CSV table of C-alpha atoms in Angstrom, one decimal:
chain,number,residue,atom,x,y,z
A,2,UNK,CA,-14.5,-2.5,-8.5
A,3,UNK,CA,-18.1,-0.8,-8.4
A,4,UNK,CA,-18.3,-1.3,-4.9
A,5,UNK,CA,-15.3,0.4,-4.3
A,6,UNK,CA,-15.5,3.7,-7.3
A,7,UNK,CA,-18.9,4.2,-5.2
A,8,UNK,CA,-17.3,4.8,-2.1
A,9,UNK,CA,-15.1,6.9,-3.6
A,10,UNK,CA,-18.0,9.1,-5.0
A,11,UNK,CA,-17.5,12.1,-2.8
A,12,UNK,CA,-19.5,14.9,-1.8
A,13,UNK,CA,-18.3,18.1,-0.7
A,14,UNK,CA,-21.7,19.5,1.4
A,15,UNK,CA,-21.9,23.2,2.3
A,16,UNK,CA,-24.2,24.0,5.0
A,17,UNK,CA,-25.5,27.3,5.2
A,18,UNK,CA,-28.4,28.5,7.5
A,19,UNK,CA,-30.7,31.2,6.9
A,20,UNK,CA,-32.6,32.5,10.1
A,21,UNK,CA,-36.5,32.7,9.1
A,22,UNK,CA,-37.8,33.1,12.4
A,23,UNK,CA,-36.7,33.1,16.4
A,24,UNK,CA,-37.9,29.6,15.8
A,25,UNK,CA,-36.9,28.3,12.7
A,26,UNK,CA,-33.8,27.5,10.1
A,27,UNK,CA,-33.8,26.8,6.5
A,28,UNK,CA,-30.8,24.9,5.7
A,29,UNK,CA,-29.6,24.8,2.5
A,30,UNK,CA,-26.8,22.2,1.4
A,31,UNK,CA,-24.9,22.7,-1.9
A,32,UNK,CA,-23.3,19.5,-3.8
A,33,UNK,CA,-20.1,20.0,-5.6
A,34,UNK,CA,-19.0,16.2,-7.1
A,35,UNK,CA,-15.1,16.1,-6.4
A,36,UNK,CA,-13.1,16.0,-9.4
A,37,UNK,CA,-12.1,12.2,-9.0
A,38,UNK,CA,-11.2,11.4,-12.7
A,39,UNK,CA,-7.5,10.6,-11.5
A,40,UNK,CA,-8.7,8.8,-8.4
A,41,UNK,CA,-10.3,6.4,-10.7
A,42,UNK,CA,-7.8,6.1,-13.3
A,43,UNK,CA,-5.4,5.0,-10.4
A,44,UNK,CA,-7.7,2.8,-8.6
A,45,UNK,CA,-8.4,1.2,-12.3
A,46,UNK,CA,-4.6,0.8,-12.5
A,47,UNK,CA,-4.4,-0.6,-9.5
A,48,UNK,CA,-3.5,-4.3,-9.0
A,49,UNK,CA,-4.7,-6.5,-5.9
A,50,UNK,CA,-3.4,-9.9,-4.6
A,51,UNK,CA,-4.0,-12.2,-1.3
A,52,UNK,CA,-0.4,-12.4,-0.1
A,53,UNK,CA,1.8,-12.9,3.1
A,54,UNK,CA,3.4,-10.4,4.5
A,55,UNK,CA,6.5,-11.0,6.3
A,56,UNK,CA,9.4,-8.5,7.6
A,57,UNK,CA,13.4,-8.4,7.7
A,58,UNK,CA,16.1,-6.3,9.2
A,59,UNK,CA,19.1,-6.4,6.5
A,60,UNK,CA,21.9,-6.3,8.8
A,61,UNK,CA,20.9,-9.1,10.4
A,62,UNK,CA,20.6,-12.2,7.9
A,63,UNK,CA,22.0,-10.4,4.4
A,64,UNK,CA,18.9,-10.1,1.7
A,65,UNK,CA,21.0,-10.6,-1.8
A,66,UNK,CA,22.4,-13.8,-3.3
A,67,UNK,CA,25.7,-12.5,-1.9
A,68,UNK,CA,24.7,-11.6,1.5
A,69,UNK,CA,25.1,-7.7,1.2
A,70,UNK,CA,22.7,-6.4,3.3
A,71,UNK,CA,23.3,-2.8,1.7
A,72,UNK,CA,21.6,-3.7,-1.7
A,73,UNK,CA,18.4,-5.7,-2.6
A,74,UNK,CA,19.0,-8.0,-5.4
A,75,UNK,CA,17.9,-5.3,-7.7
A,76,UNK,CA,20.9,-3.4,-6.3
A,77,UNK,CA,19.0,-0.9,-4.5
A,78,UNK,CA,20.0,0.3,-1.2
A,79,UNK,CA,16.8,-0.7,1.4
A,80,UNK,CA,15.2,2.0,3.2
A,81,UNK,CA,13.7,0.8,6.2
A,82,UNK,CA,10.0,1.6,6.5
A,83,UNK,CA,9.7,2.1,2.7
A,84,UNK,CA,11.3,-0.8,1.0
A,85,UNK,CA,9.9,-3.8,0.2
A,86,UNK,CA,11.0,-7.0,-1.9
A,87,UNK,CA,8.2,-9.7,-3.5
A,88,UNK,CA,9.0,-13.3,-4.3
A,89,UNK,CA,9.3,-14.6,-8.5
A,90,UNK,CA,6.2,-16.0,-8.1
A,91,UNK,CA,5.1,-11.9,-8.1
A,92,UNK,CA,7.3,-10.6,-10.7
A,93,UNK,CA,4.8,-11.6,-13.5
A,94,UNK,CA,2.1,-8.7,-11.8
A,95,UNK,CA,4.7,-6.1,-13.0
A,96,UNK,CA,4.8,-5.0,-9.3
A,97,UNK,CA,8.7,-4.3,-9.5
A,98,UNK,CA,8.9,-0.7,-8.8
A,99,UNK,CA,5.0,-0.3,-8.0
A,100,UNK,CA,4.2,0.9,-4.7
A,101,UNK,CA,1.7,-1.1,-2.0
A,102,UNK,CA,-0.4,0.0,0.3
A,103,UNK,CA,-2.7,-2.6,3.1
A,104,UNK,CA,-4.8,-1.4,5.7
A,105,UNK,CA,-2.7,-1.0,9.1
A,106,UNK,CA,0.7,-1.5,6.9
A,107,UNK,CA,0.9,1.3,5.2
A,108,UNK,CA,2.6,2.0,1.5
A,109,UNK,CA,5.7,0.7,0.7
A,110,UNK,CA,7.4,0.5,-2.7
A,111,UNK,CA,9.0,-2.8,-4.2
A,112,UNK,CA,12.8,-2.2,-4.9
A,113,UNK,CA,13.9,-5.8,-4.9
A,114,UNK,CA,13.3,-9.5,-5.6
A,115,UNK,CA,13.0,-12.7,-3.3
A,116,UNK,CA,15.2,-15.8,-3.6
A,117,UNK,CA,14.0,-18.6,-5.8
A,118,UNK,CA,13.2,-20.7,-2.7
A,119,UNK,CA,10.8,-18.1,-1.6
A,120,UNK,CA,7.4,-19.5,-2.9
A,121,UNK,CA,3.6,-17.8,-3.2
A,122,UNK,CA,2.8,-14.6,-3.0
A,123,UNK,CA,5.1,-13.0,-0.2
A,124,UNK,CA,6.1,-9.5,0.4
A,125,UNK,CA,9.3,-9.0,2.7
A,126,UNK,CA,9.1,-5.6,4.3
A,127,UNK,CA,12.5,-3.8,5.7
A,128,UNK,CA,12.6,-3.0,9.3
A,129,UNK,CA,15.2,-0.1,11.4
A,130,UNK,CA,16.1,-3.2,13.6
A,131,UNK,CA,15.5,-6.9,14.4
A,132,UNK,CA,13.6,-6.9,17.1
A,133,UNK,CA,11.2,-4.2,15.1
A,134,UNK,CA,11.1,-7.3,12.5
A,135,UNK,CA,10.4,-10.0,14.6
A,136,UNK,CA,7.5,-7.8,16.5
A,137,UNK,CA,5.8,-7.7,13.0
A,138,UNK,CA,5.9,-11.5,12.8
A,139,UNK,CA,4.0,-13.1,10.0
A,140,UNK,CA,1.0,-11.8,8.1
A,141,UNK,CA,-1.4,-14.4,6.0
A,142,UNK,CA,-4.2,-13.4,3.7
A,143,UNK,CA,-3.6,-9.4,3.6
A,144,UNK,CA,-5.1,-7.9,0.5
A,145,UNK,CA,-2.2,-5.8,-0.8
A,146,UNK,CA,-3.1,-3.3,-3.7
A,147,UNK,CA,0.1,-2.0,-6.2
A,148,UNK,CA,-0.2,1.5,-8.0
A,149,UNK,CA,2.3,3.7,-9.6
């Protein structure tokens, strides 16, 4: 967590020069800290877990108990490119509702709920089509962060 509110210690650097001869420059750099207090307060809110990430097109194979691919089990209509649905094994994070973000994935926002026999730590991530799914494949060992 250190490692990480360091990086996000900005710096916004003006650069101004000031001509004192032909020959030389005297540069002069002013430091303003970036106001950051919310950054932190969300990155402290933040919750990370080591999970797979796998994807699903819901006309396809039906995502609910009942097969309806127009409603997660949460009865939310999936948006592709935006919805995503964790297994049980995730519920107790409290990441229903949270949005996600991994590097190269992108941020996403957990509207429903895996089957039973779905076990770990997956995330299922809607896709426009099939083949769009099936190019994603399989993901193991992504660090996924949640935030509000």
């Amino acid at each position: 967590m250190l490692a990480l509110l360091i990086l996000l210690t900005v710096f916004i650097a003006k650069i101004e020069k000031h001509s004192l001869s032909s020959s030389k420059a005297l540069i002069t750099i002013h430091t303003d800290l970036v106001d950051i207090g919310a950054i932190i307060k969300e990155i402290q809110g933040a919750k990370v877990q080591l999970v797979t990430i796998t994807a699903y097109h819901p006309p396809s194979r039906g995502i609910n108990s009942d097969s309806d691919p127009n409603r997660t089990a949460l009865m939310v209509k999936p948006k592709p490119g935006w919805t995503a649905v964790i297994s049980r094994n995730m519920i107790k994070y409290g990441w229903i509702g949270k949005k996600i973000y991994a590097p190269n994935i992108g941020v996403w926002k957990i509207e429903g709920v895996m089957g039973k026999e779905v076990i770990g730590n997956q995330i299922d991530l809607c896709f426009p089509s099939h083949k769009k799914a099936m190019a994603f494949g399989v993901k193991r060992n992504i660090m996924m962060t949640a935030f509000d």
